[in-house]
């Protein structure tokens, strides 16, 4: 099945085509009507906006913003907003496509959506970021809503940004509207457990799967590419459980220690000062160089080196396309759990599969974030809030149930976990799409 992308950016068109190509194998294992296939080929709605912002020096800059709602058959669109220099319509559409299947896989009453603004947020002051965030909502307010399309944090956006966005939407609508945004500060209707949800969901998947592979805390080594919010929290959970985390990295480089790293110590050096995630990181200059994890005192390695380490478990938790046909043949890990979105290309998938390396896909492994976002949305609508323990229990139940179902499909059909995940999601999407009527319903 080929999905349609804007044609002005060949590199991102490749990303979108790569995303849709993952469905080809799954389509051999599902019964999907032509009507459903036709609807999934195109996004339901795409919006491009310009956002004029008065900068602190009095100048005016105009930023480009996007929001794509790929499918809302199963419920309102759901997806994050990222601030990054590489954001473009093609990338946002690809991510909305992935979100469609992620929400179906986790059986959440949402469709897939995504948004973003093209900029380097580190170049803006906090006041400028607030004006930009509120301007983005001014531009897309008629396109979103608690029953239409719900926003969430993503790359270089956080709870503070989500609070600004929710507040601006409420001002426009002249009523409190906490359900339009998830990932908000607790004081503004956020959910307990949301800040570690992606990591905890991944941990739930791993601790359900690894024992099936005879991988237990005492005999399992782990390398994590990406020491941001999700990667750092997941490293902490695994370290606390007794897994040997031997390597971590951030955008500037990484560290490796065969005996295992002191994750709490690294997080202490890496931790941001409160409210400064979008600005300069808080660092201890005598120990911590250039705001990276590369000078803690262990062996210094590059991001590329980390991917090739001889470990039991590799966790890409950074950006897209980190493992491609160019380096897939050098991967030595036995198992890969994708915490980032799209860290492995489809060509690399074929190579890894041929070498017997098991890959557990992003649409399952990193779905803890959108699952707790769903919990937050439910709490906002009900006006009743759960404890952190309740959120954790509900998340574990949901993640384990869908992991077990996907594993069962993979075993029954002798297919990869990625293909099984898409089969599971397509079955749910197809059922919802066909419930609106198919060609057969009109033939008499």
Short mmCIF file of C-alpha atoms in Angstrom, two decimals:
data_model
loop_
_atom_site.label_atom_id
_atom_site.label_comp_id
_atom_site.label_asym_id
_atom_site.label_seq_id
_atom_site.Cartn_x
_atom_site.Cartn_y
_atom_site.Cartn_z
CA UNK A 1 0.00 0.00 0.00
CA UNK A 2 1.49 3.34 -1.05
CA UNK A 3 0.50 6.46 0.85
CA UNK A 4 0.70 9.93 -0.57
CA UNK A 5 3.24 12.53 0.52
CA UNK A 6 3.91 16.10 -0.55
CA UNK A 7 6.47 15.88 -3.34
CA UNK A 8 8.67 18.88 -2.59
CA UNK A 9 11.15 17.15 -0.28
CA UNK A 10 12.62 13.90 -1.68
CA UNK A 11 14.39 12.90 1.55
CA UNK A 12 11.23 13.11 3.61
CA UNK A 13 9.19 11.48 0.86
CA UNK A 14 11.58 8.56 1.31
CA UNK A 15 10.83 8.56 5.04
CA UNK A 16 7.09 8.43 4.41
CA UNK A 17 7.41 5.74 1.75
CA UNK A 18 9.58 3.79 4.16
CA UNK A 19 6.90 4.09 6.82
CA UNK A 20 4.15 2.81 4.53
CA UNK A 21 6.30 -0.03 3.18
CA UNK A 22 6.14 -1.68 6.61
CA UNK A 23 2.49 -2.45 5.91
CA UNK A 24 3.13 -4.55 2.82
CA UNK A 25 4.02 -7.70 4.75
CA UNK A 26 1.18 -7.18 7.20
CA UNK A 27 -1.38 -6.95 4.39
CA UNK A 28 -0.70 -10.61 3.55
CA UNK A 29 -2.02 -11.59 6.98
CA UNK A 30 -5.20 -9.51 7.25
CA UNK A 31 -8.49 -9.29 5.43
CA UNK A 32 -8.88 -5.61 4.59
CA UNK A 33 -11.47 -4.17 2.26
CA UNK A 34 -10.50 -2.01 -0.71
CA UNK A 35 -12.47 0.80 0.95
CA UNK A 36 -10.30 0.64 4.07
CA UNK A 37 -7.11 0.53 2.01
CA UNK A 38 -8.24 3.52 -0.01
CA UNK A 39 -8.93 5.59 3.09
CA UNK A 40 -5.56 4.79 4.64
CA UNK A 41 -3.64 5.96 1.56
CA UNK A 42 -4.26 9.64 2.28
CA UNK A 43 -4.24 11.79 5.43
CA UNK A 44 -7.66 13.10 6.35
CA UNK A 45 -6.46 16.69 6.74
CA UNK A 46 -3.19 18.64 6.59
CA UNK A 47 -2.67 22.22 7.69
CA UNK A 48 0.31 24.54 7.08
CA UNK A 49 0.41 27.87 8.89
CA UNK A 50 2.73 30.84 9.24
CA UNK A 51 3.31 32.16 12.76
CA UNK A 52 4.60 35.74 13.10
CA UNK A 53 6.47 36.30 16.37
CA UNK A 54 7.75 39.61 17.79
CA UNK A 55 11.24 38.82 19.05
CA UNK A 56 12.84 40.28 22.16
CA UNK A 57 14.92 42.71 20.08
CA UNK A 58 11.79 44.10 18.43
CA UNK A 59 12.27 42.30 15.11
CA UNK A 60 9.58 40.12 13.54
CA UNK A 61 10.23 36.51 12.56
CA UNK A 62 7.75 34.28 10.77
CA UNK A 63 7.88 30.57 11.54
CA UNK A 64 6.33 27.71 9.59
CA UNK A 65 4.01 25.36 11.48
CA UNK A 66 2.09 22.21 10.60
CA UNK A 67 -0.63 19.92 11.88
CA UNK A 68 -1.71 16.68 10.20
CA UNK A 69 -4.67 14.50 11.20
CA UNK A 70 -4.05 11.26 9.37
CA UNK A 71 -7.10 9.28 10.42
CA UNK A 72 -9.85 9.78 13.02
CA UNK A 73 -12.04 6.74 12.37
CA UNK A 74 -11.49 5.36 15.88
CA UNK A 75 -11.67 8.73 17.64
CA UNK A 76 -10.16 12.22 17.69
CA UNK A 77 -6.64 12.67 16.36
CA UNK A 78 -3.84 12.32 18.89
CA UNK A 79 -0.20 13.27 18.54
CA UNK A 80 2.65 15.43 19.70
CA UNK A 81 4.04 18.78 18.59
CA UNK A 82 7.78 18.96 17.92
CA UNK A 83 10.06 21.99 17.66
CA UNK A 84 13.03 21.15 15.43
CA UNK A 85 14.96 22.65 12.50
CA UNK A 86 14.10 19.66 10.28
CA UNK A 87 10.34 19.75 10.80
CA UNK A 88 8.46 19.78 7.49
CA UNK A 89 5.04 18.68 6.28
CA UNK A 90 6.34 15.34 5.00
CA UNK A 91 7.90 14.43 8.35
CA UNK A 92 4.78 15.46 10.26
CA UNK A 93 2.60 13.39 7.93
CA UNK A 94 4.85 10.35 8.42
CA UNK A 95 4.63 10.69 12.20
CA UNK A 96 0.84 11.09 12.04
CA UNK A 97 0.70 7.91 9.97
CA UNK A 98 2.69 6.04 12.65
CA UNK A 99 0.44 7.44 15.38
CA UNK A 100 -2.63 6.06 13.61
CA UNK A 101 -1.29 2.54 13.94
CA UNK A 102 0.13 3.05 17.41
CA UNK A 103 -3.25 4.12 18.81
CA UNK A 104 -4.99 1.21 17.09
CA UNK A 105 -2.38 -1.25 18.34
CA UNK A 106 -2.90 -0.10 21.95
CA UNK A 107 -6.69 -0.09 21.42
CA UNK A 108 -6.99 3.58 22.32
CA UNK A 109 -10.07 5.50 21.11
CA UNK A 110 -7.91 7.84 19.03
CA UNK A 111 -6.75 8.36 15.49
CA UNK A 112 -3.29 9.51 14.50
CA UNK A 113 -2.10 13.12 14.29
CA UNK A 114 1.11 15.12 14.61
CA UNK A 115 2.30 18.70 14.54
CA UNK A 116 5.43 20.77 14.55
CA UNK A 117 7.19 24.08 13.96
CA UNK A 118 10.39 24.51 11.98
CA UNK A 119 12.96 26.17 14.24
CA UNK A 120 15.88 25.65 16.57
CA UNK A 121 14.24 26.27 19.97
CA UNK A 122 17.63 26.76 21.66
CA UNK A 123 17.97 30.05 19.78
CA UNK A 124 14.83 31.55 21.36
CA UNK A 125 14.32 33.02 24.81
CA UNK A 126 11.58 31.67 27.02
CA UNK A 127 9.42 34.72 26.26
CA UNK A 128 9.87 34.15 22.54
CA UNK A 129 9.01 30.46 22.91
CA UNK A 130 5.84 31.36 24.77
CA UNK A 131 4.78 33.84 22.08
CA UNK A 132 5.54 31.24 19.40
CA UNK A 133 3.58 28.50 21.20
CA UNK A 134 0.56 30.72 21.74
CA UNK A 135 0.79 31.93 18.13
CA UNK A 136 0.76 28.33 16.91
CA UNK A 137 -2.49 27.71 18.79
CA UNK A 138 -3.97 30.95 17.41
CA UNK A 139 -3.25 29.63 13.93
CA UNK A 140 -4.62 26.08 14.38
CA UNK A 141 -7.36 26.57 16.99
CA UNK A 142 -10.16 25.70 14.56
CA UNK A 143 -8.32 22.53 13.54
CA UNK A 144 -7.98 21.02 17.03
CA UNK A 145 -10.12 20.37 20.11
CA UNK A 146 -10.78 17.80 22.86
CA UNK A 147 -13.11 15.91 20.50
CA UNK A 148 -11.23 16.67 17.27
CA UNK A 149 -7.45 16.55 17.70
CA UNK A 150 -5.47 16.48 20.95
CA UNK A 151 -1.91 17.79 21.26
CA UNK A 152 0.97 16.42 23.34
CA UNK A 153 4.70 17.09 23.89
CA UNK A 154 7.32 15.74 21.49
CA UNK A 155 10.88 16.69 20.53
CA UNK A 156 11.91 19.94 22.31
CA UNK A 157 8.48 20.59 23.78
CA UNK A 158 7.57 19.93 27.40
CA UNK A 159 4.92 20.38 30.09
CA UNK A 160 5.44 24.15 30.21
CA UNK A 161 4.86 24.48 26.46
CA UNK A 162 1.76 22.30 26.73
CA UNK A 163 0.49 24.55 29.53
CA UNK A 164 0.89 27.62 27.31
CA UNK A 165 -0.94 25.91 24.48
CA UNK A 166 -3.82 24.75 26.65
CA UNK A 167 -4.15 28.20 28.20
CA UNK A 168 -4.20 29.91 24.80
CA UNK A 169 -6.84 27.53 23.46
CA UNK A 170 -8.96 28.15 26.57
CA UNK A 171 -8.64 31.92 26.05
CA UNK A 172 -9.78 31.57 22.43
CA UNK A 173 -12.74 29.35 23.35
CA UNK A 174 -13.55 31.40 26.49
CA UNK A 175 -13.77 28.31 28.67
CA UNK A 176 -11.40 25.97 30.47
CA UNK A 177 -10.40 23.26 27.98
CA UNK A 178 -7.79 21.01 29.62
CA UNK A 179 -8.62 18.07 27.33
CA UNK A 180 -7.21 19.75 24.21
CA UNK A 181 -3.64 19.06 25.33
CA UNK A 182 -2.00 16.25 27.29
CA UNK A 183 1.40 16.24 28.96
CA UNK A 184 0.46 19.40 30.89
CA UNK A 185 1.80 20.41 34.31
CA UNK A 186 -0.04 18.68 37.15
CA UNK A 187 -1.37 22.04 38.37
CA UNK A 188 -3.11 22.55 35.02
CA UNK A 189 -4.75 19.13 34.79
CA UNK A 190 -1.81 16.92 33.90
CA UNK A 191 -1.61 13.28 34.90
CA UNK A 192 0.61 11.63 37.45
CA UNK A 193 3.19 9.45 35.71
CA UNK A 194 3.11 11.29 32.38
CA UNK A 195 6.74 12.46 32.52
CA UNK A 196 8.05 8.88 32.68
CA UNK A 197 5.25 7.20 30.71
CA UNK A 198 7.21 6.42 27.54
CA UNK A 199 10.06 4.89 29.54
CA UNK A 200 7.77 2.97 31.87
CA UNK A 201 5.75 1.61 28.95
CA UNK A 202 8.97 0.42 27.28
CA UNK A 203 10.07 -1.13 30.57
CA UNK A 204 6.73 -2.97 30.81
CA UNK A 205 7.22 -4.38 27.31
CA UNK A 206 10.81 -5.42 27.99
CA UNK A 207 10.17 -7.11 31.31
CA UNK A 208 7.32 -9.09 29.74
CA UNK A 209 9.33 -10.16 26.69
CA UNK A 210 12.89 -10.68 27.96
CA UNK A 211 12.12 -13.64 30.26
CA UNK A 212 10.60 -15.43 27.24
CA UNK A 213 14.02 -15.06 25.60
CA UNK A 214 15.87 -16.30 28.71
CA UNK A 215 17.17 -12.80 29.37
CA UNK A 216 17.02 -11.92 33.05
CA UNK A 217 18.41 -8.92 34.98
CA UNK A 218 21.54 -10.68 36.13
CA UNK A 219 22.61 -11.88 32.68
CA UNK A 220 21.52 -9.07 30.36
CA UNK A 221 23.64 -6.18 29.07
CA UNK A 222 21.98 -3.06 27.64
CA UNK A 223 23.12 -0.11 25.50
CA UNK A 224 20.91 2.97 25.11
CA UNK A 225 21.34 5.52 22.33
CA UNK A 226 19.67 8.74 23.45
CA UNK A 227 19.80 9.97 27.05
CA UNK A 228 16.88 12.37 26.90
CA UNK A 229 13.70 12.11 28.93
CA UNK A 230 12.72 8.62 27.78
CA UNK A 231 16.21 7.12 27.47
CA UNK A 232 17.42 8.37 30.84
CA UNK A 233 14.31 7.22 32.70
CA UNK A 234 14.39 3.81 31.03
CA UNK A 235 18.08 3.45 31.92
CA UNK A 236 17.15 4.18 35.53
CA UNK A 237 14.34 1.60 35.60
CA UNK A 238 16.59 -1.08 34.07
CA UNK A 239 19.50 -0.23 36.39
CA UNK A 240 17.24 -0.41 39.44
CA UNK A 241 15.93 -3.79 38.30
CA UNK A 242 19.47 -5.18 38.05
CA UNK A 243 20.07 -5.06 34.30
CA UNK A 244 23.64 -4.09 33.36
CA UNK A 245 23.44 -0.82 31.39
CA UNK A 246 26.90 -0.68 29.85
CA UNK A 247 26.57 2.27 27.45
CA UNK A 248 24.55 5.46 27.01
CA UNK A 249 24.89 8.41 24.66
CA UNK A 250 23.42 11.79 23.82
CA UNK A 251 23.71 13.95 20.70
CA UNK A 252 27.40 14.74 21.36
CA UNK A 253 28.72 11.27 22.19
CA UNK A 254 28.57 8.44 24.68
CA UNK A 255 30.31 6.42 27.36
CA UNK A 256 30.87 2.69 27.77
CA UNK A 257 31.86 0.49 30.71
CA UNK A 258 31.74 -3.28 30.38
CA UNK A 259 31.06 -3.71 34.09
CA UNK A 260 28.05 -1.39 33.92
CA UNK A 261 27.50 2.33 34.39
CA UNK A 262 26.39 4.20 37.49
CA UNK A 263 23.17 5.51 35.94
CA UNK A 264 22.04 7.63 38.94
CA UNK A 265 25.42 9.40 38.92
CA UNK A 266 25.21 10.10 35.18
CA UNK A 267 21.68 11.44 35.55
CA UNK A 268 22.86 13.73 38.32
CA UNK A 269 25.38 15.31 35.94
CA UNK A 270 22.96 15.33 33.02
CA UNK A 271 19.88 16.58 34.84
CA UNK A 272 18.41 19.88 33.66
CA UNK A 273 17.72 22.74 36.00
CA UNK A 274 13.96 23.18 36.62
CA UNK A 275 12.04 24.52 33.65
CA UNK A 276 15.13 24.79 31.42
CA UNK A 277 14.71 21.83 29.08
CA UNK A 278 14.26 24.09 26.07
CA UNK A 279 17.21 26.30 27.03
CA UNK A 280 20.75 25.67 28.23
CA UNK A 281 21.28 22.56 30.30
CA UNK A 282 22.46 22.76 33.90
CA UNK A 283 25.98 21.31 33.95
CA UNK A 284 28.82 20.75 36.42
CA UNK A 285 31.68 22.15 34.37
CA UNK A 286 34.47 20.47 36.30
CA UNK A 287 33.07 17.04 35.44
CA UNK A 288 30.62 17.55 32.65
CA UNK A 289 31.90 18.91 29.31
CA UNK A 290 29.80 20.67 26.71
CA UNK A 291 26.57 19.40 28.23
CA UNK A 292 27.07 15.80 27.12
CA UNK A 293 27.57 12.47 28.85
CA UNK A 294 30.96 12.01 27.19
CA UNK A 295 33.28 13.10 30.02
CA UNK A 296 32.07 11.19 33.07
CA UNK A 297 35.26 9.15 33.21
CA UNK A 298 34.50 5.93 31.36
CA UNK A 299 35.49 4.95 27.82
CA UNK A 300 34.33 7.57 25.33
CA UNK A 301 32.47 6.25 22.28
CA UNK A 302 30.48 7.78 19.44
CA UNK A 303 26.79 7.25 18.77
CA UNK A 304 27.77 5.04 15.86
CA UNK A 305 30.06 2.97 18.07
CA UNK A 306 27.29 2.46 20.60
CA UNK A 307 25.00 0.93 17.99
CA UNK A 308 27.66 -1.68 17.14
CA UNK A 309 28.42 -2.83 20.69
CA UNK A 310 28.27 -6.52 21.55
CA UNK A 311 25.35 -6.38 23.99
CA UNK A 312 22.22 -8.40 24.58
CA UNK A 313 19.80 -5.48 24.19
CA UNK A 314 20.15 -2.33 22.11
CA UNK A 315 17.70 0.53 22.68
CA UNK A 316 17.64 3.32 20.05
CA UNK A 317 15.96 6.20 21.91
CA UNK A 318 17.14 9.16 19.83
CA UNK A 319 15.93 10.10 16.32
CA UNK A 320 14.78 8.41 13.11
CA UNK A 321 16.94 6.33 10.76
CA UNK A 322 19.83 5.53 13.09
CA UNK A 323 20.16 1.97 11.79
CA UNK A 324 20.14 1.73 8.01
CA UNK A 325 21.39 -0.63 5.31
CA UNK A 326 24.80 1.02 5.74
CA UNK A 327 25.37 -0.15 9.34
CA UNK A 328 22.81 -2.94 9.93
CA UNK A 329 25.41 -5.58 9.10
CA UNK A 330 27.57 -4.37 11.98
CA UNK A 331 24.90 -4.55 14.69
CA UNK A 332 25.87 -7.15 17.29
CA UNK A 333 22.96 -6.90 19.74
CA UNK A 334 20.64 -9.89 19.92
CA UNK A 335 17.51 -7.85 20.59
CA UNK A 336 16.50 -4.30 19.70
CA UNK A 337 13.71 -2.37 21.41
CA UNK A 338 12.78 0.82 19.52
CA UNK A 339 12.04 3.67 21.91
CA UNK A 340 12.59 6.34 19.25
CA UNK A 341 10.16 6.74 16.35
CA UNK A 342 11.45 5.01 13.22
CA UNK A 343 15.08 4.42 14.28
CA UNK A 344 15.46 1.47 11.86
CA UNK A 345 14.88 1.76 8.12
CA UNK A 346 12.91 -0.90 6.28
CA UNK A 347 16.06 -1.96 4.38
CA UNK A 348 17.88 -2.40 7.68
CA UNK A 349 14.94 -4.42 9.00
CA UNK A 350 15.50 -6.98 6.25
CA UNK A 351 19.19 -7.27 7.09
CA UNK A 352 18.60 -7.58 10.83
CA UNK A 353 15.87 -10.17 10.31
CA UNK A 354 18.17 -12.19 8.06
CA UNK A 355 20.81 -12.17 10.77
CA UNK A 356 18.35 -13.40 13.41
CA UNK A 357 18.24 -10.16 15.39
CA UNK A 358 14.80 -9.65 16.91
CA UNK A 359 13.37 -6.14 16.66
CA UNK A 360 10.52 -4.96 18.88
CA UNK A 361 8.84 -2.05 17.06
CA UNK A 362 8.37 1.55 18.07
CA UNK A 363 4.59 1.53 17.68
CA UNK A 364 4.49 -0.95 20.57
CA UNK A 365 7.58 -0.20 22.66
CA UNK A 366 7.20 3.59 22.92
CA UNK A 367 3.40 3.61 23.19
CA UNK A 368 3.45 4.29 26.94
CA UNK A 369 3.45 8.03 26.28
CA UNK A 370 0.27 8.08 24.23
CA UNK A 371 -1.36 5.59 26.59
CA UNK A 372 -0.87 7.82 29.63
CA UNK A 373 -1.90 10.78 27.46
CA UNK A 374 -5.16 8.90 26.96
CA UNK A 375 -5.42 8.45 30.72
CA UNK A 376 -4.87 12.20 31.16
CA UNK A 377 -7.58 12.99 28.60
CA UNK A 378 -10.00 10.66 30.41
CA UNK A 379 -9.21 12.28 33.77
CA UNK A 380 -9.72 15.77 32.30
CA UNK A 381 -13.11 14.81 30.92
CA UNK A 382 -14.22 13.21 34.18
CA UNK A 383 -12.72 15.79 36.51
CA UNK A 384 -11.41 12.94 38.66
CA UNK A 385 -7.68 12.24 38.97
CA UNK A 386 -5.77 9.05 39.71
CA UNK A 387 -2.72 8.45 41.88
CA UNK A 388 0.66 7.68 40.34
CA UNK A 389 0.29 4.07 41.46
CA UNK A 390 -3.09 3.79 39.75
CA UNK A 391 -1.68 5.25 36.53
CA UNK A 392 1.27 2.84 36.68
CA UNK A 393 -0.97 -0.18 37.22
CA UNK A 394 -3.28 0.80 34.35
CA UNK A 395 -0.31 1.41 32.06
CA UNK A 396 1.27 -1.94 32.90
CA UNK A 397 -2.01 -3.75 32.28
CA UNK A 398 -2.47 -2.10 28.89
CA UNK A 399 1.14 -2.51 27.70
CA UNK A 400 1.42 -6.15 28.79
CA UNK A 401 -1.93 -7.10 27.24
CA UNK A 402 -1.07 -5.67 23.82
CA UNK A 403 2.50 -6.99 23.96
CA UNK A 404 1.18 -10.48 24.71
CA UNK A 405 -1.36 -10.23 21.88
CA UNK A 406 1.30 -9.07 19.40
CA UNK A 407 3.71 -11.79 20.52
CA UNK A 408 0.98 -14.41 20.05
CA UNK A 409 0.32 -13.20 16.48
CA UNK A 410 4.03 -13.28 15.69
CA UNK A 411 4.38 -16.83 17.00
CA UNK A 412 1.20 -18.10 15.36
CA UNK A 413 2.01 -16.69 11.91
CA UNK A 414 5.83 -16.99 12.13
CA UNK A 415 6.29 -13.31 11.35
CA UNK A 416 8.36 -10.53 12.89
CA UNK A 417 7.10 -8.53 15.85
CA UNK A 418 6.91 -5.45 13.64
CA UNK A 419 4.71 -7.18 11.09
CA UNK A 420 2.64 -8.68 13.90
CA UNK A 421 2.13 -5.22 15.41
CA UNK A 422 0.86 -3.87 12.10
CA UNK A 423 -1.38 -6.91 11.65
CA UNK A 424 -2.89 -6.31 15.09
CA UNK A 425 -3.40 -2.60 14.38
CA UNK A 426 -4.75 -3.16 10.86
CA UNK A 427 -7.35 -5.61 12.13
CA UNK A 428 -8.70 -2.94 14.47
CA UNK A 429 -8.49 -0.14 11.90
CA UNK A 430 -10.10 -2.28 9.21
CA UNK A 431 -12.97 -3.19 11.48
CA UNK A 432 -13.62 0.46 12.34
CA UNK A 433 -13.30 1.66 8.75
CA UNK A 434 -15.57 -1.08 7.41
CA UNK A 435 -18.17 -0.37 10.09
CA UNK A 436 -18.98 2.80 8.14
CA UNK A 437 -19.89 0.75 5.09
CA UNK A 438 -18.06 -0.99 2.24
CA UNK A 439 -18.78 -1.65 -1.39
CA UNK A 440 -20.42 -4.95 -0.50
CA UNK A 441 -22.98 -3.15 1.65
CA UNK A 442 -24.21 -1.21 -1.39
CA UNK A 443 -24.42 -4.12 -3.82
CA UNK A 444 -27.84 -5.69 -3.94
#
